[in-house]
Amino acid sequence: MTQTKNPGPQLGKVAATILLVLGSLVFILPVYTSLAMSLKTPSELARTAAWSWPTQPTFANYSEVLANPNVSFLRLFFNTALISTLATLGTAVSASLVAYAFAKVNFTGRDRLFMIVLSTMMLPAIVTMIPTYILFKELRWINTLLPLTVPAYFGGGAFNIFLLRQFFLGIPRELDEAAKIEGAGHWTIYSRVILPLSGSALATVSVFCFIYHWRDFMGPLIYLNDPQSQTLEIGLATYNSLRAEQWHLLMAGSIMVTIPLIVIFLLGQRYFVRGIAMTGLK
Amino acid sequence: MERMRSLVTGLVVLLFQFVLTLSPAHAEKELRLTVWDGDESLRVLREVIAEFEKEHPGVKVRLENVDYRYYFQRLLSQIAGNSAPDVAMLDPQNMQMFSKRGALLPLDPLVAETPAFKLDDYYRPIVEVFRWEEQLYVLPRDIAPIGLIYYNKRLFREAGLPEPDGNWTWDFNPRPELGTGCFTHVMKSLTKTGPDGKVKQWGFAPSWTGAFTDTVAFSLGARYVDDPANFDRMNFTDPRVVQAFDFVAKLSLKDRWMPSQTELSSVVQAAAVDLFISQRVAMYQCGIWDVPKIRSALKPGSPEFFDWDITLAPGYRDPQTGEVRRAAPTGGSGYAILSSTRHPKEAWELTQWMAGEPGMRAMARAGIAQPAMQRLARSEDWIPGPNTPEEQRYPASRIVTDEATQYVVFPPTAEYWTEVSGMVFSKTEPIYLGTATAKDSLALGQKIADQRLKTILKEEALPRFDWRIGGLLGAILLVAAVAWVFGPELRKPRTQVQRSENRAGLAFLMPWIIGTLLFTVGPMIFSFLISFSKWDIIQPASYRGMENYHEAIFSDPRFWTTVRVTLVYTVVSVPLGLIFALLLALLLNTKVKGMPIYRTMFYLPALASAIASALIWRKIFQPDGGLLNLMLFGANGQNDFFGLGRMLGVNGEPPNWLGNEKLALPALIIMSLWGVGGGMVILLAGLQSIPEFYYEAATLDGAGPWHRFRVVTLPLLSPSLFFTLITGVIGSFQVFTQSFVMTQGGPNDSTRFYMLHLYEQSFGSLRMGYASALAWLLFLVIFLATKFQWSLNKRVYYEGAS
């Protein structure tokens, strides 16, 4: 091969960088605005445009949110982290098992049963809310973390099952066929072949699941009564009360709520990138 | 090994939680009090409760706070689950749905047993509004007339006007000879227009245009209904109502003394107070609850401070009799005792405390709520006196709040008012935009609402729902589902291999089977059964047969509107979102330095707190100074971004995105594109898992970038694309939050999604049976749509399919 330099990729890279920078600016806008608003005093907030950078940035709103006895931020932070972690753990384990069955086990009625799995996403939660509440009440689970975490250990939700199924189906069939010929059962194929190759899929599901539970509003709202056992998103709503909005505190709070998710995403990303392509498949 | 260890840890923690749940209840009597207050009120309530606990040893009070928007949904779920709080905050509009169904304890017997308690201390109108069929159910804690005008003293001085004393009237045309006595004249005099014809300073702004119209209509003597607690017709076609709407529209659209709906978006409720604080409006109408906000923004001594006060809203002078009639649309709240309480005596003690002197005094001192007791509303706790600290002096004339209570007009308490009036008000939005006349819009709205009212009021003699038959039906449904899944394959030969596959399948599916049977199937069947019933959540259900389905399809005036809006949203936003997500994923899959940072930035909107984002989006779509309009029209409003400005502008003016019938839905779709982060990440992960050697092989075969994309990327990405499409369609049929937080379905129903209608029917109008029917109709549509898309599955390329 000749060593002539192809200008194509270089040019493409420049174009991509320009698009990335412009796109980032657009996508960062809502969070930038939150940040700018959170660093303003209430009077500056009322007088200036939302996206102007504060003349004298102040962290007073942040310390007020952290010190507010009505919404004990650290306590809520701990609750939210616990719920999100437990639920994510359960989802990763149980959804991968179920997804494996739908992707790699050839049982009777598989495809129709999968439609049933999907159909659990199709009925609006509003009309099942009360019977579900009554159920948890009968189990004496109200005001505990159980309604928000235990179901994750039993299937992990249709969305996650579906997502993992799609990824598992993308894993070349030759691999599990080869294992089968060597006498491996489904459990071995699942744990030795499929799981090690699904790092990126599991990371995606886990990050999604964590973010979902971290930002969940309806679940904690309905199942948790005690202000001490609430989650961050519910705590934030206190600053958005009808007729008594406190935007400066709401924005400061929301920035603090978002930071852990940014960290999780930055960390989790390493694993999305390390897909099958890099696990030495060739 | 790592995975196992974390799994075990998780299970141990769960077990621990379990044990905690089963620990015995506290020996003390615990009362639960639930409210919808903001942060500042909560501080006060906490102190008041601490005093109560000190006075009543052995009683603990747990204060639970829920935002008003979700308050009733939660309370109703708790009542249905038999775990309601002991004492709950209620307001006039929402009292009847509980009192009528026996969920509240009548208070009169308790009042009679308590000689020290005097009901006569309370303002009469608010006590009367909390009665239902002669019985008192809610003890008022505050009264909140929207009958006040906040005014900027400095701007009055600059305009050479004497300060208003409340003795003013609105005349339909300014009468300069009356001076400050004529509100329209004052409005006109305080409006300043720049040389470019743009208004620099408005004379007046309402907090809610609707409340201002109510004030005018009521002071003309009109009332929307005759019997507020139990009406069977509405008076929106009353000429005085039409006159009020015309007047308000004229002030903003023709006279330009008041910001129009376009300038003062009805959804940005804080807009009027912000305009006031920044001195862009000289007067505005509101209730007393804006005081803490203004106080904190205008600290005496600070550079932004100006002198301000409140006064009574104007009345209407009858040209014939010369008599002045005033009216103030009014809210208020109080505490009710749930009939399910196990400690009625203590709950009554708490109610008296919170909605009595201790509670009201503390709220008054903080300047948060006007006491419902006249004695307190006239005391120094509420009216500033010589001992009042400097920062609590404002506003000085708080005594007018007492006078305002003479003119209060409460909203109708009939439980169906919210629903039917909402139908009228969604049709009146075009009046404020100048796109329809008041007469036509009101007539149209009343016609639609009357039809609904007739359905609601129709007496139905329905038998009690028979749960045995219901259970049977549920079992049949379950059997049918199982038969549908396994029936077609029963005839397959049951080979050794097949049997072992079935056993393995069962084992792997076990978590899902258990979870579904435990948590999902029951509630789903329940909602299916209830869709054949009339169920108000609080009382037992009665059997209504196919009537719910019939009503939805043939007589619900909102059904087809919401179907149309939802379909348009789905058809536009799903493909758009999919393409957008794919393009972003391809972009983020390039090999450029700093990629993790870029990816995070693109994903940020999906990470940000939903509550904060909704607020910011409202700001972005704001007509005046909103970021989108700034981009399209520039700061001077004259620019024209690639011709888009002229295309989207309304009469050359920057549009109010969320307040414009044609633009509100597109605005919500634009917003949804910011949230494509989820799809983008899935597609990105899909791209990442395409082995590099496929590309290399294709390149060696001489394929260009487009060909590589078609031959390698698309087929190998198709499982992820398929997933994104299916879940996208399922999600967008159920789109709800955007319109619930941003537009409440308006303007003119242009963003009224199916789910919003379903939600309002379920927890708003307490028609859970009907809402379930709506839900199952939606289920059917989504199921069919998914089945249809599933037929595309054949085209999806699965490398590992067997």
mmCIF file with all atom_site columns, N, CA and C in Angstrom, chain B residues 628-680:
data_model
loop_
_atom_site.group_PDB
_atom_site.id
_atom_site.type_symbol
_atom_site.label_atom_id
_atom_site.label_alt_id
_atom_site.label_comp_id
_atom_site.label_asym_id
_atom_site.label_entity_id
_atom_site.label_seq_id
_atom_site.pdbx_PDB_ins_code
_atom_site.Cartn_x
_atom_site.Cartn_y
_atom_site.Cartn_z
_atom_site.occupancy
_atom_site.B_iso_or_equiv
_atom_site.pdbx_formal_charge
_atom_site.auth_seq_id
_atom_site.auth_comp_id
_atom_site.auth_asym_id
_atom_site.auth_atom_id
_atom_site.pdbx_PDB_model_num
ATOM 1   N N  . LEU B 1 628 ? -35.597 31.175 22.435 1.00 0.00 ? 628 LEU B N  1
ATOM 2   C CA . LEU B 1 628 ? -35.923 30.777 21.079 1.00 0.00 ? 628 LEU B CA 1
ATOM 3   C C  . LEU B 1 628 ? -36.255 32.008 20.231 1.00 0.00 ? 628 LEU B C  1
ATOM 4   N N  . ASN B 1 629 ? -37.047 32.892 20.803 1.00 0.00 ? 629 ASN B N  1
ATOM 5   C CA . ASN B 1 629 ? -37.395 34.110 20.071 1.00 0.00 ? 629 ASN B CA 1
ATOM 6   C C  . ASN B 1 629 ? -36.200 35.033 19.900 1.00 0.00 ? 629 ASN B C  1
ATOM 7   N N  . LEU B 1 630 ? -35.320 35.045 20.906 1.00 0.00 ? 630 LEU B N  1
ATOM 8   C CA . LEU B 1 630 ? -34.103 35.855 20.778 1.00 0.00 ? 630 LEU B CA 1
ATOM 9   C C  . LEU B 1 630 ? -33.296 35.393 19.575 1.00 0.00 ? 630 LEU B C  1
ATOM 10  N N  . MET B 1 631 ? -33.241 34.058 19.415 1.00 0.00 ? 631 MET B N  1
ATOM 11  C CA . MET B 1 631 ? -32.471 33.505 18.316 1.00 0.00 ? 631 MET B CA 1
ATOM 12  C C  . MET B 1 631 ? -33.126 33.839 16.978 1.00 0.00 ? 631 MET B C  1
ATOM 13  N N  . LEU B 1 632 ? -34.443 33.701 16.928 1.00 0.00 ? 632 LEU B N  1
ATOM 14  C CA . LEU B 1 632 ? -35.146 33.889 15.658 1.00 0.00 ? 632 LEU B CA 1
ATOM 15  C C  . LEU B 1 632 ? -35.314 35.357 15.304 1.00 0.00 ? 632 LEU B C  1
ATOM 16  N N  . PHE B 1 633 ? -35.523 36.190 16.308 1.00 0.00 ? 633 PHE B N  1
ATOM 17  C CA . PHE B 1 633 ? -35.883 37.578 16.021 1.00 0.00 ? 633 PHE B CA 1
ATOM 18  C C  . PHE B 1 633 ? -34.835 38.582 16.501 1.00 0.00 ? 633 PHE B C  1
ATOM 19  N N  . GLY B 1 634 ? -33.836 38.131 17.250 1.00 0.00 ? 634 GLY B N  1
ATOM 20  C CA . GLY B 1 634 ? -32.847 39.061 17.777 1.00 0.00 ? 634 GLY B CA 1
ATOM 21  C C  . GLY B 1 634 ? -33.410 39.847 18.938 1.00 0.00 ? 634 GLY B C  1
ATOM 22  N N  . ALA B 1 635 ? -32.525 40.597 19.621 1.00 0.00 ? 635 ALA B N  1
ATOM 23  C CA . ALA B 1 635 ? -32.944 41.319 20.817 1.00 0.00 ? 635 ALA B CA 1
ATOM 24  C C  . ALA B 1 635 ? -33.940 42.421 20.482 1.00 0.00 ? 635 ALA B C  1
ATOM 25  N N  . ASN B 1 636 ? -33.838 42.969 19.250 1.00 0.00 ? 636 ASN B N  1
ATOM 26  C CA . ASN B 1 636 ? -34.743 44.070 18.912 1.00 0.00 ? 636 ASN B CA 1
ATOM 27  C C  . ASN B 1 636 ? -36.057 43.579 18.306 1.00 0.00 ? 636 ASN B C  1
ATOM 28  N N  . GLY B 1 637 ? -36.168 42.272 18.125 1.00 0.00 ? 637 GLY B N  1
ATOM 29  C CA . GLY B 1 637 ? -37.408 41.732 17.571 1.00 0.00 ? 637 GLY B CA 1
ATOM 30  C C  . GLY B 1 637 ? -37.541 41.946 16.074 1.00 0.00 ? 637 GLY B C  1
ATOM 31  N N  . GLN B 1 638 ? -36.470 42.433 15.421 1.00 0.00 ? 638 GLN B N  1
ATOM 32  C CA . GLN B 1 638 ? -36.578 42.756 14.002 1.00 0.00 ? 638 GLN B CA 1
ATOM 33  C C  . GLN B 1 638 ? -35.843 41.749 13.111 1.00 0.00 ? 638 GLN B C  1
ATOM 34  N N  . ASN B 1 639 ? -34.934 40.993 13.713 1.00 0.00 ? 639 ASN B N  1
ATOM 35  C CA . ASN B 1 639 ? -34.146 40.071 12.891 1.00 0.00 ? 639 ASN B CA 1
ATOM 36  C C  . ASN B 1 639 ? -35.015 38.984 12.283 1.00 0.00 ? 639 ASN B C  1
ATOM 37  N N  . ASP B 1 640 ? -34.422 38.278 11.361 1.00 0.00 ? 640 ASP B N  1
ATOM 38  C CA . ASP B 1 640 ? -35.174 37.238 10.691 1.00 0.00 ? 640 ASP B CA 1
ATOM 39  C C  . ASP B 1 640 ? -34.206 36.095 10.406 1.00 0.00 ? 640 ASP B C  1
ATOM 40  N N  . PHE B 1 641 ? -34.160 35.130 11.300 1.00 0.00 ? 641 PHE B N  1
ATOM 41  C CA . PHE B 1 641 ? -33.197 34.052 11.232 1.00 0.00 ? 641 PHE B CA 1
ATOM 42  C C  . PHE B 1 641 ? -33.545 33.119 10.071 1.00 0.00 ? 641 PHE B C  1
ATOM 43  N N  . PHE B 1 642 ? -32.791 33.181 8.992  1.00 0.00 ? 642 PHE B N  1
ATOM 44  C CA . PHE B 1 642 ? -33.030 32.342 7.811  1.00 0.00 ? 642 PHE B CA 1
ATOM 45  C C  . PHE B 1 642 ? -34.483 32.346 7.374  1.00 0.00 ? 642 PHE B C  1
ATOM 46  N N  . GLY B 1 643 ? -35.130 33.475 7.529  1.00 0.00 ? 643 GLY B N  1
ATOM 47  C CA . GLY B 1 643 ? -36.526 33.556 7.095  1.00 0.00 ? 643 GLY B CA 1
ATOM 48  C C  . GLY B 1 643 ? -37.512 32.903 8.042  1.00 0.00 ? 643 GLY B C  1
ATOM 49  N N  . LEU B 1 644 ? -36.984 32.265 9.121  1.00 0.00 ? 644 LEU B N  1
ATOM 50  C CA . LEU B 1 644 ? -37.891 31.586 10.049 1.00 0.00 ? 644 LEU B CA 1
ATOM 51  C C  . LEU B 1 644 ? -38.703 32.590 10.852 1.00 0.00 ? 644 LEU B C  1
ATOM 52  N N  . GLY B 1 645 ? -38.051 33.722 11.153 1.00 0.00 ? 645 GLY B N  1
ATOM 53  C CA . GLY B 1 645 ? -38.709 34.742 11.951 1.00 0.00 ? 645 GLY B CA 1
ATOM 54  C C  . GLY B 1 645 ? -40.010 35.184 11.315 1.00 0.00 ? 645 GLY B C  1
ATOM 55  N N  . ARG B 1 646 ? -39.943 35.513 10.018 1.00 0.00 ? 646 ARG B N  1
ATOM 56  C CA . ARG B 1 646 ? -41.139 36.013 9.346  1.00 0.00 ? 646 ARG B CA 1
ATOM 57  C C  . ARG B 1 646 ? -42.196 34.911 9.259  1.00 0.00 ? 646 ARG B C  1
ATOM 58  N N  . MET B 1 647 ? -41.693 33.679 9.064  1.00 0.00 ? 647 MET B N  1
ATOM 59  C CA . MET B 1 647 ? -42.624 32.579 8.881  1.00 0.00 ? 647 MET B CA 1
ATOM 60  C C  . MET B 1 647 ? -43.406 32.298 10.166 1.00 0.00 ? 647 MET B C  1
ATOM 61  N N  . LEU B 1 648 ? -42.713 32.359 11.316 1.00 0.00 ? 648 LEU B N  1
ATOM 62  C CA . LEU B 1 648 ? -43.335 31.936 12.566 1.00 0.00 ? 648 LEU B CA 1
ATOM 63  C C  . LEU B 1 648 ? -43.966 33.098 13.334 1.00 0.00 ? 648 LEU B C  1
ATOM 64  N N  . GLY B 1 649 ? -43.579 34.326 12.988 1.00 0.00 ? 649 GLY B N  1
ATOM 65  C CA . GLY B 1 649 ? -44.065 35.469 13.724 1.00 0.00 ? 649 GLY B CA 1
ATOM 66  C C  . GLY B 1 649 ? -45.577 35.609 13.580 1.00 0.00 ? 649 GLY B C  1
ATOM 67  N N  . VAL B 1 650 ? -46.175 36.226 14.583 1.00 0.00 ? 650 VAL B N  1
ATOM 68  C CA . VAL B 1 650 ? -47.600 36.489 14.520 1.00 0.00 ? 650 VAL B CA 1
ATOM 69  C C  . VAL B 1 650 ? -47.744 37.992 14.303 1.00 0.00 ? 650 VAL B C  1
ATOM 70  N N  . ASN B 1 651 ? -48.224 38.394 13.153 1.00 0.00 ? 651 ASN B N  1
ATOM 71  C CA . ASN B 1 651 ? -48.290 39.808 12.768 1.00 0.00 ? 651 ASN B CA 1
ATOM 72  C C  . ASN B 1 651 ? -46.932 40.476 12.921 1.00 0.00 ? 651 ASN B C  1
ATOM 73  N N  . GLY B 1 652 ? -45.896 39.763 12.550 1.00 0.00 ? 652 GLY B N  1
ATOM 74  C CA . GLY B 1 652 ? -44.564 40.338 12.633 1.00 0.00 ? 652 GLY B CA 1
ATOM 75  C C  . GLY B 1 652 ? -43.987 40.371 14.032 1.00 0.00 ? 652 GLY B C  1
ATOM 76  N N  . GLU B 1 653 ? -44.758 39.930 15.035 1.00 0.00 ? 653 GLU B N  1
ATOM 77  C CA . GLU B 1 653 ? -44.272 39.937 16.415 1.00 0.00 ? 653 GLU B CA 1
ATOM 78  C C  . GLU B 1 653 ? -43.753 38.546 16.776 1.00 0.00 ? 653 GLU B C  1
ATOM 79  N N  . PRO B 1 654 ? -42.761 38.483 17.665 1.00 0.00 ? 654 PRO B N  1
ATOM 80  C CA . PRO B 1 654 ? -42.323 37.174 18.130 1.00 0.00 ? 654 PRO B CA 1
ATOM 81  C C  . PRO B 1 654 ? -43.500 36.427 18.775 1.00 0.00 ? 654 PRO B C  1
ATOM 82  N N  . PRO B 1 655 ? -43.672 35.174 18.464 1.00 0.00 ? 655 PRO B N  1
ATOM 83  C CA . PRO B 1 655 ? -44.837 34.447 18.982 1.00 0.00 ? 655 PRO B CA 1
ATOM 84  C C  . PRO B 1 655 ? -44.649 33.959 20.413 1.00 0.00 ? 655 PRO B C  1
ATOM 85  N N  . ASN B 1 656 ? -45.765 33.697 21.059 1.00 0.00 ? 656 ASN B N  1
ATOM 86  C CA . ASN B 1 656 ? -45.759 33.032 22.350 1.00 0.00 ? 656 ASN B CA 1
ATOM 87  C C  . ASN B 1 656 ? -45.932 31.547 22.064 1.00 0.00 ? 656 ASN B C  1
ATOM 88  N N  . TRP B 1 657 ? -44.835 30.839 22.071 1.00 0.00 ? 657 TRP B N  1
ATOM 89  C CA . TRP B 1 657 ? -44.856 29.445 21.616 1.00 0.00 ? 657 TRP B CA 1
ATOM 90  C C  . TRP B 1 657 ? -45.908 28.609 22.318 1.00 0.00 ? 657 TRP B C  1
ATOM 91  N N  . LEU B 1 658 ? -45.891 28.658 23.644 1.00 0.00 ? 658 LEU B N  1
ATOM 92  C CA . LEU B 1 658 ? -46.793 27.772 24.373 1.00 0.00 ? 658 LEU B CA 1
ATOM 93  C C  . LEU B 1 658 ? -48.198 28.344 24.446 1.00 0.00 ? 658 LEU B C  1
ATOM 94  N N  . GLY B 1 659 ? -48.358 29.611 24.082 1.00 0.00 ? 659 GLY B N  1
ATOM 95  C CA . GLY B 1 659 ? -49.675 30.224 24.170 1.00 0.00 ? 659 GLY B CA 1
ATOM 96  C C  . GLY B 1 659 ? -50.329 30.345 22.811 1.00 0.00 ? 659 GLY B C  1
ATOM 97  N N  . ASN B 1 660 ? -49.715 29.754 21.801 1.00 0.00 ? 660 ASN B N  1
ATOM 98  C CA . ASN B 1 660 ? -50.240 29.876 20.455 1.00 0.00 ? 660 ASN B CA 1
ATOM 99  C C  . ASN B 1 660 ? -50.724 28.513 19.979 1.00 0.00 ? 660 ASN B C  1
ATOM 100 N N  . GLU B 1 661 ? -51.981 28.507 19.592 1.00 0.00 ? 661 GLU B N  1
ATOM 101 C CA . GLU B 1 661 ? -52.628 27.262 19.171 1.00 0.00 ? 661 GLU B CA 1
ATOM 102 C C  . GLU B 1 661 ? -51.822 26.462 18.145 1.00 0.00 ? 661 GLU B C  1
ATOM 103 N N  . LYS B 1 662 ? -51.198 27.169 17.210 1.00 0.00 ? 662 LYS B N  1
ATOM 104 C CA . LYS B 1 662 ? -50.516 26.458 16.121 1.00 0.00 ? 662 LYS B CA 1
ATOM 105 C C  . LYS B 1 662 ? -49.108 26.041 16.526 1.00 0.00 ? 662 LYS B C  1
ATOM 106 N N  . LEU B 1 663 ? -48.526 26.724 17.496 1.00 0.00 ? 663 LEU B N  1
ATOM 107 C CA . LEU B 1 663 ? -47.119 26.480 17.800 1.00 0.00 ? 663 LEU B CA 1
ATOM 108 C C  . LEU B 1 663 ? -46.891 25.642 19.058 1.00 0.00 ? 663 LEU B C  1
ATOM 109 N N  . ALA B 1 664 ? -47.925 25.495 19.877 1.00 0.00 ? 664 ALA B N  1
ATOM 110 C CA . ALA B 1 664 ? -47.707 24.823 21.161 1.00 0.00 ? 664 ALA B CA 1
ATOM 111 C C  . ALA B 1 664 ? -47.278 23.364 20.971 1.00 0.00 ? 664 ALA B C  1
ATOM 112 N N  . LEU B 1 665 ? -47.962 22.647 20.093 1.00 0.00 ? 665 LEU B N  1
ATOM 113 C CA . LEU B 1 665 ? -47.594 21.243 19.872 1.00 0.00 ? 665 LEU B CA 1
ATOM 114 C C  . LEU B 1 665 ? -46.201 21.121 19.243 1.00 0.00 ? 665 LEU B C  1
ATOM 115 N N  . PRO B 1 666 ? -45.907 21.912 18.183 1.00 0.00 ? 666 PRO B N  1
ATOM 116 C CA . PRO B 1 666 ? -44.522 21.884 17.678 1.00 0.00 ? 666 PRO B CA 1
ATOM 117 C C  . PRO B 1 666 ? -43.498 22.205 18.771 1.00 0.00 ? 666 PRO B C  1
ATOM 118 N N  . ALA B 1 667 ? -43.838 23.128 19.666 1.00 0.00 ? 667 ALA B N  1
ATOM 119 C CA . ALA B 1 667 ? -42.900 23.466 20.745 1.00 0.00 ? 667 ALA B CA 1
ATOM 120 C C  . ALA B 1 667 ? -42.633 22.239 21.609 1.00 0.00 ? 667 ALA B C  1
ATOM 121 N N  . LEU B 1 668 ? -43.691 21.487 21.930 1.00 0.00 ? 668 LEU B N  1
ATOM 122 C CA . LEU B 1 668 ? -43.498 20.290 22.751 1.00 0.00 ? 668 LEU B CA 1
ATOM 123 C C  . LEU B 1 668 ? -42.685 19.236 21.995 1.00 0.00 ? 668 LEU B C  1
ATOM 124 N N  . ILE B 1 669 ? -42.858 19.196 20.684 1.00 0.00 ? 669 ILE B N  1
ATOM 125 C CA . ILE B 1 669 ? -42.076 18.230 19.896 1.00 0.00 ? 669 ILE B CA 1
ATOM 126 C C  . ILE B 1 669 ? -40.601 18.626 19.886 1.00 0.00 ? 669 ILE B C  1
ATOM 127 N N  . ILE B 1 670 ? -40.339 19.923 19.714 1.00 0.00 ? 670 ILE B N  1
ATOM 128 C CA . ILE B 1 670 ? -38.954 20.411 19.775 1.00 0.00 ? 670 ILE B CA 1
ATOM 129 C C  . ILE B 1 670 ? -38.333 20.001 21.110 1.00 0.00 ? 670 ILE B C  1
ATOM 130 N N  . MET B 1 671 ? -39.130 20.206 22.170 1.00 0.00 ? 671 MET B N  1
ATOM 131 C CA . MET B 1 671 ? -38.648 19.875 23.498 1.00 0.00 ? 671 MET B CA 1
ATOM 132 C C  . MET B 1 671 ? -38.305 18.393 23.603 1.00 0.00 ? 671 MET B C  1
ATOM 133 N N  . SER B 1 672 ? -39.152 17.561 22.980 1.00 0.00 ? 672 SER B N  1
ATOM 134 C CA . SER B 1 672 ? -38.913 16.118 23.090 1.00 0.00 ? 672 SER B CA 1
ATOM 135 C C  . SER B 1 672 ? -37.604 15.736 22.400 1.00 0.00 ? 672 SER B C  1
ATOM 136 N N  . LEU B 1 673 ? -37.194 16.525 21.388 1.00 0.00 ? 673 LEU B N  1
ATOM 137 C CA . LEU B 1 673 ? -35.952 16.193 20.689 1.00 0.00 ? 673 LEU B CA 1
ATOM 138 C C  . LEU B 1 673 ? -34.733 16.366 21.597 1.00 0.00 ? 673 LEU B C  1
ATOM 139 N N  . TRP B 1 674 ? -34.839 17.263 22.557 1.00 0.00 ? 674 TRP B N  1
ATOM 140 C CA . TRP B 1 674 ? -33.733 17.443 23.498 1.00 0.00 ? 674 TRP B CA 1
ATOM 141 C C  . TRP B 1 674 ? -33.547 16.213 24.364 1.00 0.00 ? 674 TRP B C  1
ATOM 142 N N  . GLY B 1 675 ? -34.638 15.457 24.491 1.00 0.00 ? 675 GLY B N  1
ATOM 143 C CA . GLY B 1 675 ? -34.575 14.291 25.375 1.00 0.00 ? 675 GLY B CA 1
ATOM 144 C C  . GLY B 1 675 ? -34.230 13.018 24.646 1.00 0.00 ? 675 GLY B C  1
ATOM 145 N N  . VAL B 1 676 ? -33.703 13.103 23.403 1.00 0.00 ? 676 VAL B N  1
ATOM 146 C CA . VAL B 1 676 ? -33.407 11.868 22.678 1.00 0.00 ? 676 VAL B CA 1
ATOM 147 C C  . VAL B 1 676 ? -32.183 11.167 23.241 1.00 0.00 ? 676 VAL B C  1
ATOM 148 N N  . GLY B 1 677 ? -31.598 11.723 24.276 1.00 0.00 ? 677 GLY B N  1
ATOM 149 C CA . GLY B 1 677 ? -30.390 11.142 24.863 1.00 0.00 ? 677 GLY B CA 1
ATOM 150 C C  . GLY B 1 677 ? -30.472 9.640  25.077 1.00 0.00 ? 677 GLY B C  1
ATOM 151 N N  . GLY B 1 678 ? -31.623 9.168  25.568 1.00 0.00 ? 678 GLY B N  1
ATOM 152 C CA . GLY B 1 678 ? -31.788 7.742  25.841 1.00 0.00 ? 678 GLY B CA 1
ATOM 153 C C  . GLY B 1 678 ? -31.582 6.908  24.589 1.00 0.00 ? 678 GLY B C  1
ATOM 154 N N  . GLY B 1 679 ? -32.333 7.270  23.523 1.00 0.00 ? 679 GLY B N  1
ATOM 155 C CA . GLY B 1 679 ? -32.208 6.546  22.260 1.00 0.00 ? 679 GLY B CA 1
ATOM 156 C C  . GLY B 1 679 ? -30.801 6.641  21.710 1.00 0.00 ? 679 GLY B C  1
ATOM 157 N N  . MET B 1 680 ? -30.223 7.830  21.876 1.00 0.00 ? 680 MET B N  1
ATOM 158 C CA . MET B 1 680 ? -28.871 8.060  21.368 1.00 0.00 ? 680 MET B CA 1
ATOM 159 C C  . MET B 1 680 ? -27.872 7.106  22.023 1.00 0.00 ? 680 MET B C  1
#
